[in-house]
Amino acid sequence: MRILLFFAVLLLFASSPSVLAQRPLAQRTFTNPVKDSGPDPWVLAHDGWYYYMNTTGRNLTLWKTRNMADLRQAESKVIYTPPAGTPYARDLWAPEIHRFNDKWYVYFAADSINNIGHRMWVIENTSSDPMQGDWTMKGKVSDKGDHWAIDMSVLDYNGQLYAAWSGWAGATNGQQNIYIARLENPWTMSSDRVLISQPELPWERHGDVPTDWQKNGEVPKIYVNEGPEFLRHDNRLFIVYSANACWLDYCMGLLTFNGKGDLLNPANWTKNQQPVFVQSPANGVYAPGHGGFFRTTGPNAQDWMIYHANPSATDGCGNKRAPHMQPFTWNTDGTPNFGQPTTTALAVPNDRMIE
């Protein structure tokens, strides 16, 4: 009887939640893409949650999850639909959620008629949870010349806000450059825009436009630098940007801040002479670009990148662009090493135990 009682207690102890919580599981894996569609993906990690956004074109949708590998099942909510007739009523591109001074901000590009009207806009939410509360329009985030602008990202660098984005030099298209400016607050620029990158290297200038854009047999060129994203590591600052175009061999380039002086001095930024992330036909990943970065927490913390990519070379700029993510490392010189884009099984971030 004592033996039976002993085994009964042992079984009860072994099956208790506190013990199960400490029992390691076999590592889960996932394969890319993590969602079937999602151009221009963006992730913000905050208080144990990941907040995710991508281009929908018609509204601002926010996803919330404990693990980015579970994005397909994540809670989602349309947090903002622009009123009809406003200058930001259509073609909403590349939204990014940020948090400054205990408030939430979403930056997005939008226009009212066609692409030539694209400007950057920002909305604000004072709730502790961005899935709750009201989002209010704070206004247009523009340089003094009110130039065409898309793909803005914002960084708090040593207590000062900076914005980086893709813009035209003048009033018409033909070339997209990377600009940076200082912000007085999350919705107001306090400096002139400064050019820090333009498509000048051979691998940045694959500018043929789609056939249906061609007129009278002419093949114009559009050279692109866009999707700038700040990346910080060990007191170093980088901007990772996308080059060429989404209908071509989209890839990523790297700008490195020298760590001294003003971020608005172009001389303080150095461009890598070669791309740092390119497509992999062998792995079935084409035109990778325009994403972001996040870091998992816990004892096995990792740096991760997220980006969109196509499943074939001819998918262009539509909704076949889907979010992919993978961990990355750092080179001995302190620069990021993104490796190659992959769809093979990857370990789920920080998935170590029963929760």
Coordinates of C-alpha atoms in Angstrom, one line a residue:
M1 CA 0.0 0.0 0.0
R2 CA 2.8 2.4 0.9
I3 CA 4.5 1.6 -2.5
L4 CA 1.2 2.5 -4.4
L5 CA 0.8 5.7 -2.4
F6 CA 4.5 6.7 -3.1
F7 CA 4.0 6.3 -6.9
A8 CA 0.6 8.1 -6.8
V9 CA 2.3 11.1 -5.1
L10 CA 5.2 11.0 -7.5
L11 CA 2.8 11.0 -10.5
L12 CA 0.9 13.9 -9.1
F13 CA 4.1 15.9 -8.5
A14 CA 5.4 15.2 -12.0
S15 CA 2.2 16.3 -13.7
S16 CA 1.8 19.5 -11.7
P17 CA 1.9 22.8 -13.7
S18 CA 4.9 24.1 -11.8
V19 CA 7.0 21.0 -12.8
L20 CA 5.7 21.0 -16.4
A21 CA 6.7 24.7 -16.7
Q22 CA 10.3 23.7 -16.1
R23 CA 10.3 20.7 -18.4
P24 CA 12.1 21.5 -21.7
L25 CA 10.3 20.9 -24.9
A26 CA 11.6 19.9 -28.3
Q27 CA 12.4 23.1 -30.1
R28 CA 9.6 24.2 -32.4
T29 CA 10.4 25.4 -35.9
F30 CA 8.8 27.5 -38.5
T31 CA 9.3 28.2 -42.2
N32 CA 9.1 31.4 -44.1
P33 CA 7.0 33.3 -45.0
V34 CA 5.4 33.8 -41.6
K35 CA 2.2 35.2 -43.2
D36 CA 0.9 34.7 -46.8
S37 CA 1.0 38.3 -47.7
G38 CA 2.4 41.5 -46.1
P39 CA 4.5 44.1 -48.0
D40 CA 6.7 46.4 -46.0
P41 CA 6.6 44.5 -42.6
W42 CA 7.5 46.2 -39.4
V43 CA 7.8 44.9 -35.8
L44 CA 8.1 46.7 -32.5
A45 CA 8.8 44.7 -29.3
H46 CA 7.4 46.1 -26.1
D47 CA 6.7 44.6 -22.6
G48 CA 6.7 41.0 -23.8
W49 CA 4.5 41.7 -26.9
Y50 CA 5.3 42.0 -30.6
Y51 CA 3.3 44.6 -32.5
Y52 CA 3.4 44.1 -36.2
M53 CA 2.2 46.1 -39.2
N54 CA 2.4 45.9 -43.0
T55 CA 1.0 47.7 -46.0
T56 CA -2.7 47.1 -46.7
G57 CA -3.2 50.2 -48.9
R58 CA -6.6 51.1 -47.5
N59 CA -6.2 51.3 -43.7
L60 CA -3.8 50.8 -40.8
T61 CA -4.0 47.3 -39.3
L62 CA -2.1 46.2 -36.2
W63 CA -1.3 42.7 -35.1
K64 CA -0.3 41.7 -31.6
T65 CA 1.4 38.4 -30.6
R66 CA 3.7 36.9 -27.9
N67 CA 5.8 35.1 -30.6
M68 CA 6.4 36.3 -34.1
A69 CA 6.4 32.8 -35.4
D70 CA 2.7 32.7 -34.5
L71 CA 1.9 35.7 -36.6
R72 CA -0.7 33.8 -38.7
Q73 CA -2.8 33.3 -35.6
A74 CA -2.1 36.7 -34.0
E75 CA -4.9 39.1 -32.8
S76 CA -5.4 41.8 -35.3
K77 CA -7.4 45.1 -35.5
V78 CA -8.0 47.9 -37.9
I79 CA -6.8 50.8 -35.8
Y80 CA -7.4 53.6 -38.3
T81 CA -9.2 54.2 -41.6
P82 CA -8.6 57.6 -43.1
P83 CA -11.7 59.7 -43.8
A84 CA -12.7 60.1 -47.4
G85 CA -11.6 63.3 -49.1
T86 CA -8.5 63.8 -46.9
P87 CA -5.0 64.2 -48.3
Y88 CA -4.2 60.9 -46.8
A89 CA -7.2 58.9 -47.9
R90 CA -5.6 56.4 -50.2
D91 CA -2.5 54.3 -51.0
L92 CA -1.4 53.9 -47.4
W93 CA 2.1 52.5 -47.5
A94 CA 4.7 51.1 -45.1
P95 CA 3.1 51.9 -41.7
E96 CA 5.4 51.7 -38.6
I97 CA 4.4 51.8 -35.0
H98 CA 6.7 53.5 -32.5
R99 CA 6.5 54.5 -28.8
F100 CA 7.9 57.8 -27.5
N101 CA 7.2 59.4 -24.1
D102 CA 4.6 56.7 -23.2
K103 CA 2.6 57.4 -26.3
W104 CA 2.1 55.3 -29.4
Y105 CA 2.7 56.7 -32.9
V106 CA 2.1 55.2 -36.3
Y107 CA 3.9 56.8 -39.3
F108 CA 2.6 56.0 -42.8
A109 CA 2.8 57.4 -46.4
A110 CA -0.5 58.3 -48.1
D111 CA -1.9 60.4 -50.9
S112 CA -5.3 61.6 -52.2
I113 CA -5.1 61.2 -56.0
N114 CA -2.0 59.4 -57.2
N115 CA 1.6 58.6 -56.2
I116 CA 2.8 62.1 -56.8
G117 CA 0.9 63.2 -53.8
H118 CA 2.6 60.8 -51.3
R119 CA 3.6 62.5 -48.1
M120 CA 4.2 61.2 -44.5
W121 CA 1.5 61.3 -41.8
V122 CA 1.4 60.3 -38.2
I123 CA -1.3 59.3 -35.7
E124 CA -1.1 59.2 -31.9
N125 CA -2.6 57.0 -29.2
T126 CA -2.2 57.7 -25.5
S127 CA -3.6 54.4 -24.3
S128 CA -1.2 51.9 -22.6
D129 CA -2.3 49.3 -25.1
P130 CA -2.2 50.4 -28.8
M131 CA -5.0 47.9 -29.6
Q132 CA -7.3 50.0 -27.3
G133 CA -8.0 53.7 -27.0
D134 CA -8.4 56.3 -29.8
W135 CA -6.0 57.1 -32.6
T136 CA -5.9 60.8 -33.6
M137 CA -4.3 62.4 -36.6
K138 CA -1.4 64.6 -35.5
G139 CA -0.6 65.8 -39.0
K140 CA 1.8 65.7 -41.9
V141 CA 5.5 65.1 -41.2
S142 CA 7.2 67.1 -43.9
D143 CA 10.3 69.1 -44.7
K144 CA 10.1 72.8 -45.4
G145 CA 9.8 72.2 -49.2
D146 CA 6.9 69.7 -48.7
H147 CA 8.6 67.2 -51.0
W148 CA 7.3 63.7 -52.0
A149 CA 8.1 61.3 -49.2
I150 CA 7.5 57.6 -48.2
D151 CA 8.9 55.0 -45.9
M152 CA 9.7 57.1 -42.8
S153 CA 11.2 55.5 -39.7
V154 CA 11.9 57.4 -36.5
L155 CA 14.7 57.0 -33.9
D156 CA 15.3 58.4 -30.4
Y157 CA 19.1 58.8 -30.5
N158 CA 20.5 60.0 -27.1
G159 CA 17.3 61.9 -26.3
Q160 CA 16.8 63.5 -29.7
L161 CA 14.3 62.3 -32.3
Y162 CA 15.4 61.8 -35.9
A163 CA 13.5 60.7 -39.0
A164 CA 14.8 59.0 -42.1
W165 CA 12.8 58.4 -45.3
S166 CA 12.8 58.1 -49.0
G167 CA 12.1 61.1 -51.1
W168 CA 12.5 62.9 -54.5
A169 CA 15.0 65.7 -55.0
G170 CA 12.3 67.7 -56.9
A171 CA 8.7 67.6 -57.8
T172 CA 8.8 64.7 -60.2
N173 CA 9.8 61.1 -60.1
G174 CA 13.0 59.6 -61.5
Q175 CA 15.2 58.9 -58.5
Q176 CA 14.5 58.1 -54.8
N177 CA 17.0 59.2 -52.2
I178 CA 17.5 58.7 -48.5
Y179 CA 17.0 61.8 -46.4
I180 CA 17.4 62.5 -42.6
A181 CA 16.1 65.3 -40.4
R182 CA 15.8 66.2 -36.8
L183 CA 12.4 66.3 -35.1
E184 CA 11.1 68.8 -32.6
N185 CA 8.4 66.3 -31.5
P186 CA 7.0 63.1 -33.1
W187 CA 5.1 65.1 -35.7
T188 CA 7.2 68.2 -36.5
M189 CA 10.6 68.5 -38.3
S190 CA 12.9 71.1 -36.7
S191 CA 15.6 71.0 -39.4
D192 CA 16.0 70.9 -43.1
R193 CA 16.2 67.5 -44.8
V194 CA 19.7 66.2 -45.5
L195 CA 20.6 63.9 -48.3
I196 CA 22.7 60.9 -47.0
S197 CA 22.3 58.3 -49.8
Q198 CA 21.3 58.2 -53.4
P199 CA 21.5 55.3 -55.9
E200 CA 24.9 55.9 -57.3
L201 CA 26.7 52.5 -57.3
P202 CA 26.2 50.0 -60.1
W203 CA 24.2 47.5 -58.0
E204 CA 21.8 50.3 -57.0
R205 CA 21.0 51.4 -60.5
H206 CA 19.0 48.5 -62.0
G207 CA 16.2 50.9 -63.0
D208 CA 14.2 49.4 -65.9
V209 CA 10.5 50.1 -65.4
P210 CA 7.7 47.6 -66.0
T211 CA 6.5 47.2 -69.6
D212 CA 3.1 48.8 -68.9
W213 CA 4.9 51.9 -67.8
Q214 CA 6.8 52.4 -71.0
K215 CA 5.6 55.0 -73.5
N216 CA 6.2 55.2 -77.2
G217 CA 8.7 52.4 -77.0
E218 CA 10.9 54.4 -74.6
V219 CA 12.3 52.6 -71.5
P220 CA 12.8 55.2 -68.8
K221 CA 14.9 54.5 -65.7
I222 CA 13.9 54.9 -62.1
Y223 CA 16.7 54.5 -59.6
V224 CA 15.7 53.7 -56.0
N225 CA 16.9 54.0 -52.5
E226 CA 14.0 53.5 -50.1
G227 CA 12.8 51.8 -46.9
P228 CA 15.5 53.2 -44.5
E229 CA 15.6 51.5 -41.1
F230 CA 17.7 52.4 -38.1
L231 CA 19.7 49.6 -36.5
R232 CA 21.7 50.1 -33.2
H233 CA 24.2 47.7 -31.7
D234 CA 27.0 48.2 -29.1
N235 CA 26.8 52.0 -29.4
R236 CA 27.0 51.9 -33.1
L237 CA 24.3 53.2 -35.5
F238 CA 23.4 52.0 -39.0
I239 CA 20.7 52.6 -41.6
V240 CA 19.7 49.6 -43.6
Y241 CA 17.9 50.6 -46.8
S242 CA 16.5 48.9 -49.9
A243 CA 17.9 49.5 -53.4
N244 CA 16.7 49.0 -57.0
A245 CA 12.9 48.5 -57.0
C246 CA 10.3 46.0 -55.9
W247 CA 9.7 44.8 -59.4
L248 CA 13.5 44.1 -59.9
D249 CA 16.2 42.5 -57.9
Y250 CA 15.4 44.4 -54.7
C251 CA 18.2 44.2 -52.2
M252 CA 19.5 45.9 -49.0
G253 CA 22.4 48.3 -48.6
L254 CA 24.1 49.7 -45.5
L255 CA 24.9 53.1 -44.2
T256 CA 27.2 53.4 -41.1
F257 CA 27.4 56.4 -38.8
N258 CA 31.0 57.1 -37.8
G259 CA 29.9 57.7 -34.2
K260 CA 31.1 61.3 -34.0
G261 CA 29.5 64.6 -34.7
D262 CA 26.0 65.3 -36.1
L263 CA 23.8 62.7 -37.7
L264 CA 22.7 65.4 -40.1
N265 CA 26.3 65.8 -41.6
P266 CA 26.4 63.5 -44.7
A267 CA 30.2 63.2 -44.2
N268 CA 29.5 61.2 -41.0
W269 CA 27.8 58.4 -43.0
T270 CA 29.7 55.8 -45.0
K271 CA 28.0 53.6 -47.6
N272 CA 28.9 49.9 -48.1
Q273 CA 30.2 49.5 -51.6
Q274 CA 28.4 46.2 -51.9
P275 CA 24.8 45.1 -50.9
V276 CA 24.5 43.4 -47.5
F277 CA 21.4 41.2 -48.3
V278 CA 20.4 39.9 -51.8
Q279 CA 17.9 37.5 -53.3
S280 CA 18.5 33.8 -53.3
P281 CA 17.0 31.9 -56.3
A282 CA 18.5 28.7 -54.9
N283 CA 16.3 29.2 -51.8
G284 CA 13.3 30.4 -53.7
V285 CA 13.5 34.0 -52.2
Y286 CA 13.3 36.9 -54.6
A287 CA 13.5 40.7 -54.2
P288 CA 14.0 40.8 -50.4
G289 CA 13.8 44.2 -48.8
H290 CA 12.0 46.8 -46.7
G291 CA 11.7 45.4 -43.3
G292 CA 12.9 46.0 -39.8
F293 CA 14.7 44.6 -36.8
F294 CA 13.8 43.3 -33.3
R295 CA 15.5 41.5 -30.5
T296 CA 14.1 38.7 -28.4
T297 CA 14.4 38.7 -24.7
G298 CA 15.6 36.1 -22.1
P299 CA 18.8 34.2 -21.7
N300 CA 18.9 33.1 -25.3
A301 CA 18.2 36.6 -26.7
Q302 CA 18.8 37.0 -30.5
D303 CA 18.7 39.7 -33.1
W304 CA 16.2 39.1 -35.8
M305 CA 15.4 40.8 -39.1
I306 CA 12.0 40.9 -40.9
Y307 CA 11.6 41.7 -44.6
H308 CA 9.3 41.1 -47.4
A309 CA 10.1 38.9 -50.4
N310 CA 8.5 37.3 -53.5
P311 CA 8.3 33.5 -54.3
S312 CA 9.4 34.1 -57.9
A313 CA 11.4 36.6 -60.0
T314 CA 8.3 37.9 -61.8
D315 CA 5.9 38.7 -58.9
G316 CA 6.6 42.4 -58.9
C317 CA 5.2 44.8 -56.3
G318 CA 1.9 43.1 -55.4
N319 CA 0.5 41.1 -52.5
K320 CA 2.7 38.1 -53.2
R321 CA 5.3 40.1 -51.2
A322 CA 5.2 38.3 -47.9
P323 CA 7.0 38.7 -44.5
H324 CA 10.0 36.6 -43.9
M325 CA 12.1 36.6 -40.7
Q326 CA 15.4 35.1 -39.6
P327 CA 18.1 35.7 -37.0
F328 CA 21.3 37.5 -37.9
T329 CA 24.7 37.9 -36.3
W330 CA 27.5 40.5 -36.2
N331 CA 30.8 40.7 -38.0
T332 CA 34.1 41.2 -36.1
D333 CA 34.1 44.8 -37.3
G334 CA 30.8 45.4 -35.7
T335 CA 28.7 45.5 -38.8
P336 CA 25.6 43.3 -39.2
N337 CA 25.9 39.9 -41.0
F338 CA 22.4 39.1 -42.5
G339 CA 23.5 35.9 -44.3
Q340 CA 21.2 34.7 -47.1
P341 CA 17.4 34.8 -47.2
T342 CA 16.0 31.4 -46.4
T343 CA 12.7 29.4 -46.3
T344 CA 14.1 26.4 -44.5
A345 CA 13.0 25.4 -41.0
L346 CA 14.2 27.9 -38.4
A347 CA 14.0 27.7 -34.6
V348 CA 11.1 29.6 -33.1
P349 CA 12.4 32.6 -31.2
N350 CA 12.7 31.9 -27.4
D351 CA 10.4 28.9 -27.6
R352 CA 12.1 26.9 -24.8
M353 CA 9.5 25.7 -22.3
I354 CA 5.8 25.2 -21.6
E355 CA 4.3 28.6 -20.6

